[in-house]
Short mmCIF file of C-alpha atoms in Angstrom, two decimals:
data_model
loop_
_atom_site.label_atom_id
_atom_site.label_comp_id
_atom_site.label_asym_id
_atom_site.label_seq_id
_atom_site.Cartn_x
_atom_site.Cartn_y
_atom_site.Cartn_z
CA MET J 149 -54.51 -117.40 108.12
CA LYS J 150 -52.18 -117.11 111.11
CA ASN J 151 -49.69 -114.51 110.04
CA SER J 152 -48.16 -112.54 112.94
CA ILE J 153 -44.98 -113.81 114.57
CA LEU J 154 -45.78 -111.62 117.61
CA GLU J 155 -49.22 -113.12 118.17
CA ASP J 156 -49.56 -116.41 116.32
CA PRO J 157 -47.95 -119.81 117.05
CA LEU J 158 -45.89 -120.04 113.86
CA ILE J 159 -42.57 -121.43 115.15
CA ARG J 160 -42.11 -125.07 116.10
CA ILE J 161 -39.96 -125.91 119.10
CA SER J 162 -39.05 -129.20 120.75
CA THR J 163 -39.21 -128.66 124.48
CA SER J 164 -37.21 -130.16 127.33
CA ASN J 165 -40.23 -132.24 128.39
CA GLY J 166 -40.23 -134.02 125.03
CA SER J 167 -43.16 -132.26 123.37
CA LEU J 168 -43.38 -130.48 120.03
CA VAL J 169 -45.27 -127.19 120.26
CA ARG J 170 -45.95 -124.18 118.05
CA VAL J 171 -45.39 -120.79 119.62
CA SER J 172 -45.13 -117.09 118.81
CA LEU J 173 -41.79 -115.24 118.79
CA PRO J 174 -42.34 -113.77 122.30
CA ALA J 175 -43.06 -117.29 123.57
CA VAL J 176 -39.86 -118.50 121.86
CA TYR J 177 -37.89 -115.96 123.87
CA THR J 178 -39.64 -116.96 127.09
CA ALA J 179 -38.89 -120.65 126.52
CA LEU J 180 -35.27 -119.86 125.62
CA MET J 181 -34.69 -117.78 128.73
CA ARG J 182 -36.07 -120.67 130.82
CA ASP J 183 -33.82 -123.13 128.94
CA GLU J 184 -36.83 -125.13 127.79
CA VAL J 185 -35.91 -125.35 124.07
CA ASP J 186 -34.20 -128.53 122.93
CA ALA J 187 -34.40 -127.77 119.21
CA PHE J 188 -36.10 -125.90 116.40
CA PRO J 189 -37.15 -128.86 114.20
CA ALA J 190 -37.43 -126.79 111.00
CA LEU J 191 -34.02 -125.16 111.45
CA ARG J 192 -31.37 -126.67 109.18
CA PRO J 193 -27.69 -126.73 110.20
CA HIS J 194 -26.52 -123.94 107.90
CA GLN J 195 -29.28 -121.66 109.26
CA ARG J 196 -28.17 -121.99 112.90
CA HIS J 197 -26.02 -118.88 113.10
CA ALA J 198 -28.45 -116.73 111.14
CA TRP J 199 -31.28 -117.61 113.54
CA HIS J 200 -29.04 -117.39 116.62
CA ALA J 201 -27.68 -113.97 115.61
CA PHE J 202 -31.16 -112.69 114.75
CA LEU J 203 -32.56 -113.69 118.15
CA VAL J 204 -29.57 -112.24 120.00
CA GLN J 205 -29.48 -108.93 118.13
CA LEU J 206 -33.26 -108.48 118.24
CA GLY J 207 -33.45 -109.42 121.91
CA ALA J 208 -30.57 -107.14 122.91
CA LEU J 209 -31.96 -104.26 120.86
CA ALA J 210 -35.43 -104.63 122.41
CA ILE J 211 -34.03 -104.81 125.96
CA HIS J 212 -31.79 -101.78 125.39
CA ARG J 213 -34.47 -99.61 123.78
CA ALA J 214 -37.01 -100.54 126.48
CA GLY J 215 -34.55 -99.67 129.24
CA VAL J 216 -35.28 -102.87 131.18
CA ASP J 217 -32.71 -104.54 133.38
CA GLY J 218 -32.52 -107.81 131.50
CA PRO J 219 -34.49 -110.40 129.52
CA PRO J 220 -38.19 -110.51 130.50
CA ASP J 221 -39.54 -113.69 132.07
CA ASN J 222 -42.89 -113.83 130.27
CA ALA J 223 -44.21 -113.65 126.70
CA ASP J 224 -46.42 -110.58 127.29
CA GLU J 225 -43.43 -108.49 128.38
CA TRP J 226 -41.35 -109.75 125.45
CA ARG J 227 -44.21 -108.83 123.12
CA ARG J 228 -44.34 -105.34 124.63
CA ILE J 229 -40.65 -104.57 124.21
CA LEU J 230 -40.52 -106.05 120.70
CA ARG J 231 -43.46 -103.85 119.68
CA GLY J 232 -41.49 -100.95 121.11
CA LEU J 233 -39.10 -101.30 118.19
CA THR J 234 -41.89 -100.64 115.66
CA LEU J 235 -44.01 -97.95 117.32
CA GLY J 236 -44.70 -96.33 113.95
CA PHE J 237 -46.70 -99.38 112.90
CA PRO J 238 -49.70 -99.87 115.21
CA ASP J 239 -50.97 -102.60 112.87
CA ASP J 240 -47.83 -104.72 113.57
CA ALA J 241 -47.06 -104.86 109.84
CA PRO J 242 -43.28 -105.46 110.39
CA TRP J 243 -44.10 -108.63 112.34
CA GLN J 244 -46.48 -110.17 109.79
CA LEU J 245 -45.32 -112.65 107.16
CA VAL J 246 -47.78 -111.35 104.57
CA VAL J 247 -48.88 -107.72 104.20
CA GLU J 248 -50.97 -107.13 101.09
CA ASP J 249 -50.19 -103.40 101.01
CA ASN J 250 -46.80 -103.21 99.31
CA THR J 251 -46.14 -99.76 100.78
CA LYS J 252 -45.94 -101.26 104.26
CA PRO J 253 -43.15 -103.49 105.52
CA ALA J 254 -43.64 -107.15 106.41
CA PHE J 255 -41.37 -109.39 108.45
CA MET J 256 -37.82 -109.10 106.97
CA GLN J 257 -39.45 -107.59 103.86
CA PRO J 258 -39.02 -103.89 103.03
CA SER J 259 -41.86 -101.76 101.76
CA ALA J 260 -41.94 -99.92 98.45
CA ARG J 261 -42.45 -96.18 98.29
CA SER J 262 -45.45 -96.55 95.96
CA ASP J 263 -47.63 -99.23 94.40
CA ASP J 264 -45.89 -98.51 91.09
CA ARG J 265 -42.91 -100.55 92.31
CA LEU J 266 -44.98 -103.74 92.24
CA LYS J 267 -43.83 -104.21 88.66
CA ASP J 268 -40.27 -104.76 89.94
CA TYR J 269 -41.23 -108.04 91.61
CA LYS J 270 -40.96 -110.31 88.58
CA THR J 271 -39.49 -113.51 90.00
CA SER J 272 -41.79 -115.95 91.79
CA VAL J 273 -40.49 -118.37 94.43
CA SER J 274 -42.82 -121.16 95.47
CA THR J 275 -40.80 -122.75 98.30
CA PRO J 276 -38.47 -121.44 101.01
CA ASP J 277 -35.63 -123.35 99.31
CA GLY J 278 -35.76 -120.80 96.52
CA LEU J 279 -34.89 -118.05 98.99
CA ASP J 280 -32.22 -119.94 100.88
CA MET J 281 -28.59 -118.86 100.50
CA LEU J 282 -27.41 -122.48 100.29
CA VAL J 283 -27.05 -123.82 96.76
CA LEU J 284 -28.83 -127.17 96.90
CA SER J 285 -29.15 -128.14 93.27
CA LYS J 286 -27.75 -131.61 93.97
CA ASN J 287 -29.41 -132.03 97.34
CA HIS J 288 -32.77 -133.23 96.05
CA ASP J 289 -33.81 -134.96 99.27
CA ILE J 290 -33.59 -131.73 101.27
CA LYS J 291 -35.23 -129.64 98.56
CA SER J 292 -38.21 -131.92 98.03
CA ALA J 293 -38.81 -132.43 101.74
CA VAL J 294 -39.11 -128.71 102.43
CA ALA J 295 -40.99 -128.00 99.21
CA VAL J 296 -43.69 -130.52 100.05
CA GLN J 297 -43.92 -129.92 103.79
CA ALA J 298 -43.05 -126.22 104.13
CA GLU J 299 -44.66 -124.45 107.06
CA ALA J 300 -44.48 -120.87 108.27
CA ASP J 301 -41.25 -121.36 110.21
CA ASP J 302 -39.53 -122.80 107.12
CA TRP J 303 -40.20 -119.44 105.47
CA ILE J 304 -39.17 -117.51 108.59
CA PHE J 305 -35.79 -119.26 108.80
CA ALA J 306 -35.22 -118.92 105.05
CA LEU J 307 -35.99 -115.19 105.16
CA VAL J 308 -33.68 -114.58 108.12
CA THR J 309 -30.87 -116.61 106.54
CA LEU J 310 -31.17 -114.92 103.15
CA GLN J 311 -31.42 -111.38 104.49
CA THR J 312 -28.62 -111.62 107.06
CA MET J 313 -26.15 -114.10 105.50
CA GLU J 314 -26.32 -113.87 101.70
CA GLY J 315 -23.49 -112.69 99.44
CA TYR J 316 -23.41 -111.42 95.91
CA ALA J 317 -25.44 -113.55 93.50
CA GLY J 318 -25.23 -111.70 90.21
CA ARG J 319 -26.32 -108.32 88.94
CA GLY J 320 -29.10 -106.80 91.00
CA ASN J 321 -28.58 -109.24 93.88
CA TYR J 322 -26.15 -107.70 96.34
CA GLY J 323 -24.92 -109.24 99.56
CA ILE J 324 -24.94 -108.19 103.17
CA SER J 325 -22.83 -105.42 104.67
CA ARG J 326 -21.42 -107.71 107.37
CA MET J 327 -19.30 -109.51 104.78
CA PRO J 328 -15.94 -108.24 103.44
CA SER J 329 -16.87 -108.95 99.83
CA GLY J 330 -19.66 -110.46 97.77
CA TYR J 331 -17.86 -113.80 97.78
CA GLY J 332 -16.90 -113.64 101.44
CA ASN J 333 -18.68 -115.14 104.41
CA ARG J 334 -20.04 -114.27 107.81
CA PRO J 335 -18.32 -116.58 110.29
CA ALA J 336 -19.31 -116.84 113.93
CA PHE J 337 -17.12 -117.21 117.01
CA SER J 338 -18.48 -117.00 120.52
CA VAL J 339 -18.22 -118.78 123.82
CA THR J 340 -21.06 -120.30 125.80
CA PRO J 341 -21.54 -122.25 129.02
CA SER J 342 -23.67 -124.76 127.11
CA GLU J 343 -24.57 -125.80 123.58
CA ARG J 344 -28.26 -125.49 124.46
CA HIS J 345 -30.02 -122.76 122.50
CA GLY J 346 -31.35 -120.82 125.48
CA LEU J 347 -28.13 -120.65 127.50
CA HIS J 348 -26.10 -119.66 124.45
CA ILE J 349 -28.57 -116.96 123.40
CA ARG J 350 -28.89 -115.56 126.93
CA ARG J 351 -25.11 -115.38 127.23
CA ASP J 352 -24.69 -113.58 123.88
CA VAL J 353 -27.49 -111.12 124.68
CA GLU J 354 -25.66 -110.31 127.91
CA GLY J 355 -22.42 -109.93 125.94
CA LEU J 356 -23.93 -107.57 123.36
CA LEU J 357 -25.43 -105.33 126.02
CA GLU J 358 -22.16 -105.28 127.96
CA HIS J 359 -20.06 -104.44 124.89
CA ARG J 360 -22.44 -101.89 123.35
CA GLN J 361 -20.33 -98.86 124.31
CA SER J 362 -17.19 -100.53 122.98
CA LEU J 363 -18.92 -101.12 119.64
CA LEU J 364 -19.96 -97.48 119.49
CA ALA J 365 -16.43 -96.38 120.37
CA GLU J 366 -14.76 -98.53 117.70
CA TYR J 367 -17.25 -98.20 114.83
CA PRO J 368 -19.01 -95.10 113.41
CA MET J 369 -22.55 -96.10 114.32
CA SER J 370 -25.33 -94.27 116.11
CA HIS J 371 -26.72 -94.75 119.61
CA THR J 372 -30.15 -93.86 118.20
CA GLY J 373 -29.64 -95.39 114.75
CA ILE J 374 -31.82 -97.71 112.70
CA GLY J 375 -32.14 -101.11 114.34
CA LEU J 376 -34.53 -102.97 112.05
CA VAL J 377 -33.51 -102.16 108.50
CA TRP J 378 -36.54 -103.90 107.01
CA ILE J 379 -38.94 -101.24 108.32
CA ILE J 380 -37.32 -98.56 106.11
CA PRO J 381 -38.81 -98.21 102.57
CA TRP J 382 -36.52 -99.41 99.80
CA ASP J 383 -36.94 -99.35 96.03
CA GLY J 384 -33.43 -100.61 95.34
CA THR J 385 -31.86 -97.31 94.23
CA LYS J 386 -28.39 -95.97 94.96
CA ALA J 387 -29.81 -92.86 96.60
CA GLU J 388 -31.45 -95.01 99.28
CA ALA J 389 -28.25 -96.73 100.41
CA LEU J 390 -27.91 -96.45 104.18
CA LEU J 391 -24.67 -95.26 105.73
CA LEU J 392 -23.13 -97.13 108.65
CA THR J 393 -23.41 -93.90 110.67
CA SER J 394 -27.21 -94.17 110.45
CA LEU J 395 -27.35 -97.65 112.01
CA ASP J 396 -27.56 -98.96 115.56
CA PRO J 397 -24.63 -101.24 116.59
CA PHE J 398 -27.12 -104.13 116.90
CA TYR J 399 -28.74 -103.51 113.52
CA ILE J 400 -30.46 -106.39 111.73
CA GLU J 401 -30.07 -105.90 108.02
CA ILE J 402 -31.69 -107.05 104.82
CA CYS J 403 -30.00 -107.35 101.44
CA ARG J 404 -32.85 -108.34 99.08
CA ARG J 405 -36.25 -107.01 98.07
CA ILE J 406 -38.67 -109.84 98.87
CA ARG J 407 -42.42 -110.02 99.44
CA LEU J 408 -44.39 -113.01 100.68
CA GLN J 409 -47.92 -113.59 99.43
CA TYR J 410 -50.64 -116.16 99.93
CA GLN J 411 -51.04 -118.90 97.36
CA GLY J 412 -54.18 -120.67 98.50
CA GLU J 413 -53.34 -122.09 101.92
CA GLU J 414 -49.60 -121.79 101.30
CA PHE J 415 -47.06 -119.01 101.02
CA LYS J 416 -45.09 -117.96 97.99
CA ALA J 417 -42.54 -115.20 97.51
CA THR J 418 -41.76 -112.71 94.80
CA ARG J 419 -38.47 -110.88 94.51
CA ALA J 420 -37.06 -107.85 92.74
CA ASN J 421 -33.57 -106.85 91.70
CA SER J 422 -31.88 -103.74 93.04
CA SER J 423 -29.62 -101.26 91.30
CA PHE J 424 -27.52 -100.80 94.45
CA ARG J 425 -26.79 -102.48 97.76
CA ARG J 426 -29.02 -101.67 100.74
CA ILE J 427 -26.14 -100.50 102.96
CA SER J 428 -23.19 -98.64 101.49
CA ASP J 429 -20.14 -100.84 101.03
CA VAL J 430 -18.08 -100.84 104.21
CA LYS J 431 -15.93 -103.93 103.38
CA GLY J 432 -17.50 -105.89 106.21
CA LEU J 433 -16.14 -103.50 108.86
CA THR J 434 -19.39 -103.30 110.82
CA GLY J 435 -18.51 -104.50 114.30
CA ASP J 436 -20.19 -107.85 113.73
CA PRO J 437 -19.84 -109.21 117.29
CA TRP J 438 -19.29 -112.80 116.11
CA ALA J 439 -16.87 -112.29 113.22
CA PRO J 440 -13.06 -112.04 113.32
CA THR J 441 -12.04 -108.83 111.54
CA SER J 442 -9.14 -108.98 109.09
CA ARG J 443 -6.27 -106.59 109.77
CA VAL J 444 -4.67 -107.52 106.45
CA LEU J 445 -6.02 -106.17 103.17
CA ASN J 446 -5.82 -108.00 99.85
CA LYS J 447 -4.61 -106.46 96.58
CA GLN J 448 -8.01 -104.85 96.05
CA GLY J 449 -7.81 -103.13 99.43
CA THR J 450 -10.54 -105.37 100.86
CA PRO J 451 -10.27 -107.28 104.14
CA THR J 452 -9.80 -110.95 103.41
CA ALA J 453 -12.63 -113.41 104.03
CA PHE J 454 -12.12 -115.48 107.14
CA LEU J 455 -13.32 -118.83 105.84
CA GLY J 456 -11.84 -120.34 102.70
CA PRO J 457 -10.22 -123.62 101.73
CA ARG J 458 -8.81 -123.96 105.26
CA LYS J 459 -12.34 -123.93 106.69
CA LEU J 460 -12.33 -124.56 110.47
CA GLY J 461 -9.15 -126.53 110.98
CA TYR J 462 -7.00 -125.83 114.03
CA GLY J 463 -4.95 -123.17 112.23
CA ARG J 464 -7.99 -121.17 111.18
CA VAL J 465 -9.59 -121.43 114.62
CA VAL J 466 -6.36 -120.19 116.21
CA ASP J 467 -6.51 -117.22 113.81
CA GLY J 468 -10.02 -116.39 114.99
CA LEU J 469 -9.06 -116.69 118.65
CA ILE J 470 -5.66 -115.08 119.02
CA SER J 471 -3.90 -114.21 115.75
CA PRO J 472 -2.59 -110.61 115.50
CA ASN J 473 -3.80 -110.61 111.88
CA TRP J 474 -7.42 -110.84 113.00
CA GLY J 475 -9.40 -108.67 115.38
CA GLN J 476 -11.00 -110.81 118.06
CA PRO J 477 -14.83 -110.92 117.95
CA PHE J 478 -16.51 -109.10 120.83
CA LEU J 479 -18.43 -112.20 121.88
CA LEU J 480 -15.23 -114.19 122.42
CA ARG J 481 -14.44 -111.93 125.35
CA PRO J 482 -15.69 -113.13 128.74
CA VAL J 483 -18.73 -111.27 130.00
CA ARG J 484 -18.91 -109.97 133.54
CA SER J 485 -20.35 -113.16 134.99
CA GLU J 486 -17.59 -115.26 133.39
CA ARG J 487 -14.47 -113.30 134.33
CA GLU J 488 -13.84 -115.16 137.54
CA SER J 489 -15.67 -118.36 136.67
CA LEU J 490 -13.91 -121.68 137.16
CA GLY J 491 -16.31 -123.59 134.93
CA THR J 492 -15.56 -125.03 131.50
CA MET J 493 -16.90 -122.97 128.60
CA ARG J 494 -17.33 -123.96 124.97
CA LEU J 495 -16.09 -122.19 121.89
CA VAL J 496 -18.67 -122.35 119.10
CA ALA J 497 -17.27 -121.67 115.63
CA ARG J 498 -19.57 -121.73 112.61
CA GLY J 499 -19.54 -120.60 109.03
CA MET J 500 -20.60 -121.17 105.46
CA VAL J 501 -17.74 -121.24 102.97
CA ARG J 502 -18.76 -119.29 99.88
CA GLY J 503 -17.23 -119.45 96.44
CA GLU J 504 -18.05 -117.70 93.19
CA GLY J 505 -21.29 -119.18 91.92
CA GLY J 506 -22.18 -121.26 94.96
CA THR J 507 -21.43 -122.44 98.46
CA GLU J 508 -18.69 -124.83 99.46
CA GLY J 509 -20.12 -126.27 102.63
CA TYR J 510 -21.28 -125.39 106.11
CA HIS J 511 -18.76 -125.94 108.90
CA GLU J 512 -19.22 -126.00 112.64
CA ARG J 513 -16.88 -126.80 115.49
CA ILE J 514 -17.40 -126.87 119.26
CA ILE J 515 -14.31 -126.83 121.49
CA PRO J 516 -14.29 -127.10 125.31
CA LEU J 517 -12.30 -124.25 126.90
CA LYS J 518 -10.62 -124.74 130.27
CA PRO J 519 -10.88 -121.95 132.88
CA LYS J 520 -7.37 -120.50 132.45
CA THR J 521 -7.72 -120.49 128.67
CA MET J 522 -11.09 -118.78 128.90
CA GLN J 523 -9.68 -116.08 131.17
CA ALA J 524 -6.77 -115.54 128.79
CA LEU J 525 -9.15 -114.63 125.98
CA GLY J 526 -10.25 -111.60 127.98
CA ARG J 527 -6.73 -110.29 128.69
CA ALA J 528 -4.26 -109.08 126.08
CA ARG J 529 -1.21 -110.57 127.81
CA GLY J 530 -2.88 -113.93 128.36
CA ALA J 531 -4.12 -114.09 124.76
CA GLN J 532 -0.61 -113.23 123.51
CA GLU J 533 0.94 -116.00 125.62
CA LEU J 534 -1.63 -118.53 124.43
CA GLY J 535 -1.11 -117.36 120.86
CA GLU J 536 2.65 -117.81 121.02
CA ILE J 537 2.27 -121.39 122.26
CA ALA J 538 -0.28 -122.16 119.54
CA LYS J 539 1.91 -120.59 116.85
CA ASP J 540 4.93 -122.65 117.95
CA ARG J 541 2.88 -125.83 117.89
CA ILE J 542 1.52 -125.09 114.42
CA THR J 543 5.06 -124.41 113.17
CA GLN J 544 6.27 -127.74 114.57
CA ILE J 545 3.33 -129.59 113.01
CA GLY J 546 4.30 -128.01 109.71
CA ILE J 547 7.87 -129.27 110.08
CA VAL J 548 6.69 -132.84 110.67
CA GLN J 549 4.27 -132.56 107.75
CA SER J 550 7.08 -131.38 105.48
CA ILE J 551 9.28 -134.30 106.50
CA LEU J 552 6.44 -136.78 106.04
CA ARG J 553 5.59 -135.31 102.64
CA HIS J 554 9.21 -135.65 101.50
CA ALA J 555 9.44 -139.24 102.77
CA VAL J 556 6.17 -140.39 101.20
CA ALA J 557 7.02 -138.63 97.94
CA THR J 558 10.37 -140.46 97.94
CA LEU J 559 8.47 -143.70 98.40
CA ALA J 560 6.10 -142.82 95.54
CA ALA J 561 9.11 -142.01 93.34
CA HIS J 562 10.46 -145.54 93.89
CA GLY J 563 13.22 -144.28 96.13
CA ASN J 564 14.33 -141.29 94.10
CA SER J 565 15.49 -138.69 96.58
CA ASP J 566 14.24 -135.87 94.35
CA PRO J 567 10.45 -136.40 94.37
CA LYS J 568 9.92 -133.55 91.91
CA MET J 569 10.59 -135.96 89.05
CA HIS J 570 7.50 -137.60 87.62
CA ARG J 571 6.26 -139.02 84.37
CA ASN J 572 4.36 -136.72 82.04
CA GLY J 573 0.63 -136.92 82.53
CA ASN J 574 0.84 -138.64 85.92
CA PRO J 575 0.49 -137.10 89.38
CA SER J 576 3.76 -135.96 90.88
CA PRO J 577 5.12 -137.79 93.94
CA ASN J 578 4.32 -134.70 95.99
CA ASP J 579 0.71 -134.85 94.79
CA LEU J 580 0.58 -138.52 95.74
CA ALA J 581 1.93 -137.68 99.19
CA ARG J 582 -0.70 -135.05 99.90
CA PRO J 583 -3.48 -137.41 101.16
CA TRP J 584 -1.05 -139.01 103.61
CA VAL J 585 -0.06 -135.64 105.02
CA ALA J 586 -3.78 -134.81 105.30
CA GLN J 587 -4.22 -137.92 107.45
CA LEU J 588 -1.67 -136.57 109.91
CA ASP J 589 -3.32 -133.16 109.90
CA ALA J 590 -6.73 -134.70 110.65
CA VAL J 591 -5.43 -136.75 113.59
CA VAL J 592 -3.52 -133.80 115.06
CA ASP J 593 -6.55 -131.56 114.55
CA SER J 594 -8.82 -133.84 116.59
CA SER J 595 -6.90 -133.17 119.82
CA PHE J 596 -5.05 -129.93 119.01
CA PHE J 597 -6.97 -127.67 121.39
CA GLU J 598 -7.05 -130.12 124.26
CA ASP J 599 -3.27 -130.58 123.91
CA LEU J 600 -2.71 -126.83 123.55
CA GLN J 601 -4.63 -126.07 126.74
CA THR J 602 -2.80 -128.80 128.66
CA GLU J 603 0.48 -127.02 127.97
CA PHE J 604 -0.90 -123.52 128.53
CA GLU J 605 -2.51 -124.35 131.87
CA ALA J 606 0.60 -126.14 133.19
CA ASP J 607 3.30 -124.52 135.30
CA PRO J 608 5.79 -122.80 132.94
CA SER J 609 8.57 -125.08 134.25
CA GLU J 610 6.66 -128.12 132.97
CA ARG J 611 5.76 -126.84 129.54
CA LYS J 612 8.90 -127.96 127.68
CA ASP J 613 8.46 -131.59 128.76
CA ILE J 614 4.74 -131.47 127.90
CA ARG J 615 5.57 -130.12 124.44
CA ASN J 616 8.24 -132.72 123.78
CA ARG J 617 5.92 -135.56 124.83
CA TRP J 618 3.24 -134.16 122.54
CA LEU J 619 5.73 -134.23 119.68
CA MET J 620 7.24 -137.67 120.39
CA ASN J 621 6.43 -140.18 123.12
CA GLY J 622 6.68 -143.51 121.33
CA GLN J 623 2.89 -143.87 120.95
CA ASP J 624 0.75 -140.96 119.82
CA GLY J 625 3.07 -137.98 119.51
CA VAL J 626 2.99 -136.02 116.26
CA VAL J 627 6.24 -137.65 115.11
CA ASP J 628 5.01 -141.10 116.13
CA LEU J 629 1.81 -140.62 114.17
CA ALA J 630 3.75 -139.48 111.11
CA ARG J 631 6.07 -142.48 111.37
CA ASN J 632 3.06 -144.84 111.50
CA ILE J 633 1.53 -143.15 108.45
CA LEU J 634 4.77 -143.60 106.53
CA PHE J 635 4.77 -147.30 107.49
CA ARG J 636 1.21 -147.70 106.17
CA ALA J 637 2.14 -145.87 102.98
CA GLU J 638 4.89 -148.42 102.29
CA GLY J 639 2.27 -151.07 101.60
CA ALA J 640 -0.04 -148.80 99.66
CA PHE J 641 2.05 -147.65 96.71
CA PRO J 642 2.55 -150.04 93.79
CA CYS J 643 6.26 -150.51 93.26
CA PRO J 644 8.23 -152.93 91.04
CA ALA J 645 10.05 -155.50 93.16
CA ILE J 646 13.40 -154.31 91.85
CA TYR J 647 12.83 -150.87 93.44
CA ARG J 648 10.87 -151.86 96.55
CA TYR J 649 13.79 -152.17 99.00
CA ARG J 650 15.41 -148.97 97.76
CA ALA J 651 12.11 -147.07 97.95
CA ARG J 652 11.40 -148.08 101.55
CA ALA J 653 14.99 -147.64 102.71
CA ASN J 654 15.34 -144.19 101.15
CA ALA J 655 11.95 -143.04 102.44
CA LYS J 656 12.86 -144.10 105.96
CA SER J 657 16.26 -142.46 105.60
CA VAL J 658 14.65 -139.18 104.55
CA PHE J 659 12.23 -139.28 107.50
CA GLU J 660 14.69 -140.30 110.21
CA GLY J 661 17.50 -138.22 108.75
CA ARG J 662 15.62 -134.94 108.56
CA LEU J 663 14.04 -135.13 112.02
CA PRO J 664 17.17 -134.32 114.06
CA GLY J 665 18.55 -131.94 111.45
CA PRO J 666 18.57 -128.12 111.61
CA LYS J 667 15.30 -127.95 109.62
CA GLY J 668 13.71 -130.71 111.67
CA LEU J 669 13.10 -130.93 115.42
CA PRO J 670 16.61 -131.16 116.95
CA ILE J 671 15.18 -130.21 120.34
CA LEU J 672 13.80 -133.76 120.63
CA PHE J 673 17.25 -135.28 120.24
CA ASP J 674 19.41 -132.93 122.29
CA LYS J 675 18.74 -134.81 125.52
CA ALA J 676 19.53 -138.17 123.96
CA GLU J 677 22.87 -136.86 122.64
CA GLU J 678 23.79 -135.45 126.06
CA GLU J 679 23.20 -138.84 127.66
#
């Protein structure tokens, strides 16, 4: 059977000329560098960052170790420099999906130190879904489709996703080092000139190579450290745990003991538990070039996970870009070719939200970045200025949300000005108001970054007027949107006729009365009072 990702056409790609072809890993790189890849048909959305990061880290590591000037332009040269990472294995074992000898590594699969360890591999997995980090117990259509039609690249993507993205999954199943805790996540922030796979990967490879010395300066890793963790034998013991100081800054890790085998004409996997994590616990402080790094520790002394209930809303994205509480990912910084560019870039933010016992959804957001904004991300003063504007806007959104919540809660309470009162067993007025506030948040979120950049890129003398129009312009300002939502809410809540007039009048009074007050937005009304 075709088994080597270096030699055999195991990976399906859709090309820019409309064809579907199967190619080897070196040919994948060649097609990517020529921007000929439209899609990887077997790649599912939640696997995108895992595969992207793998290709970038592997490509950058191979280029660096080979001492070549940049990405090769042909598959033979890519094959040569990739083999250069595994010179101790002339049989190409680390690049084969199945290696019968358990004391040799296979692709993303560590070797055992002796055949005796075969007894550890007790759990059989018949489809790539069984390896995947995503909990899909209710997603039967996806599970059955892959189970029935699984090909080699389904297994390749599942292996890469599991080994580089998985968290803690119970005793003996530890998570990756590039995650602050077992229930954390590995988010991804980078910029790219295009959403196309090849242009994004080429740009991030360039960024990794350019920032290599900075990574070595900021994190205790080794210039000659281990790059491909899966080629190092591992029996799952504590004594084998690798220290960060033994790793290359571009290291590609594994977190589970897995072996693929043949089952007739198909693949199957077996897995073993481990008594300790593969890489000693470093609380996610690994210099992951895509991940914002928390500068705030929780009560357990662990950096907080970036993605949680807030997911990738405007506030969380602002945190990843410019918040002082988060270290900016290396690949958000402009690379040399972008520092004076006048073109529009795109911010790509991705991440799987993990919770105890499962996953809570994959989230992805792509945001166009204007030239001045892009340049600001590479300069401390510019990022601080952009951050202050964003913070002010978020604060003002919060004020409008608070006023809207109070007004809608008053409406839900039949005009009672203290919406905390509610009947036992029923939702409180504030609970009833929450979906209406979420509507405002969703509308504001849809244009937040475009509006933010409009103000940031304007002349400082024009910024106040731009901000005020964004807040209230009689049509689609934040206040205008909130007022319209309150109007719609008036017809949505059931209310006895005897209370209806009072409820609407009091709700409107709360909204219009709080806006110009000291805890509202008096700046919007100062000019009117002067006139």
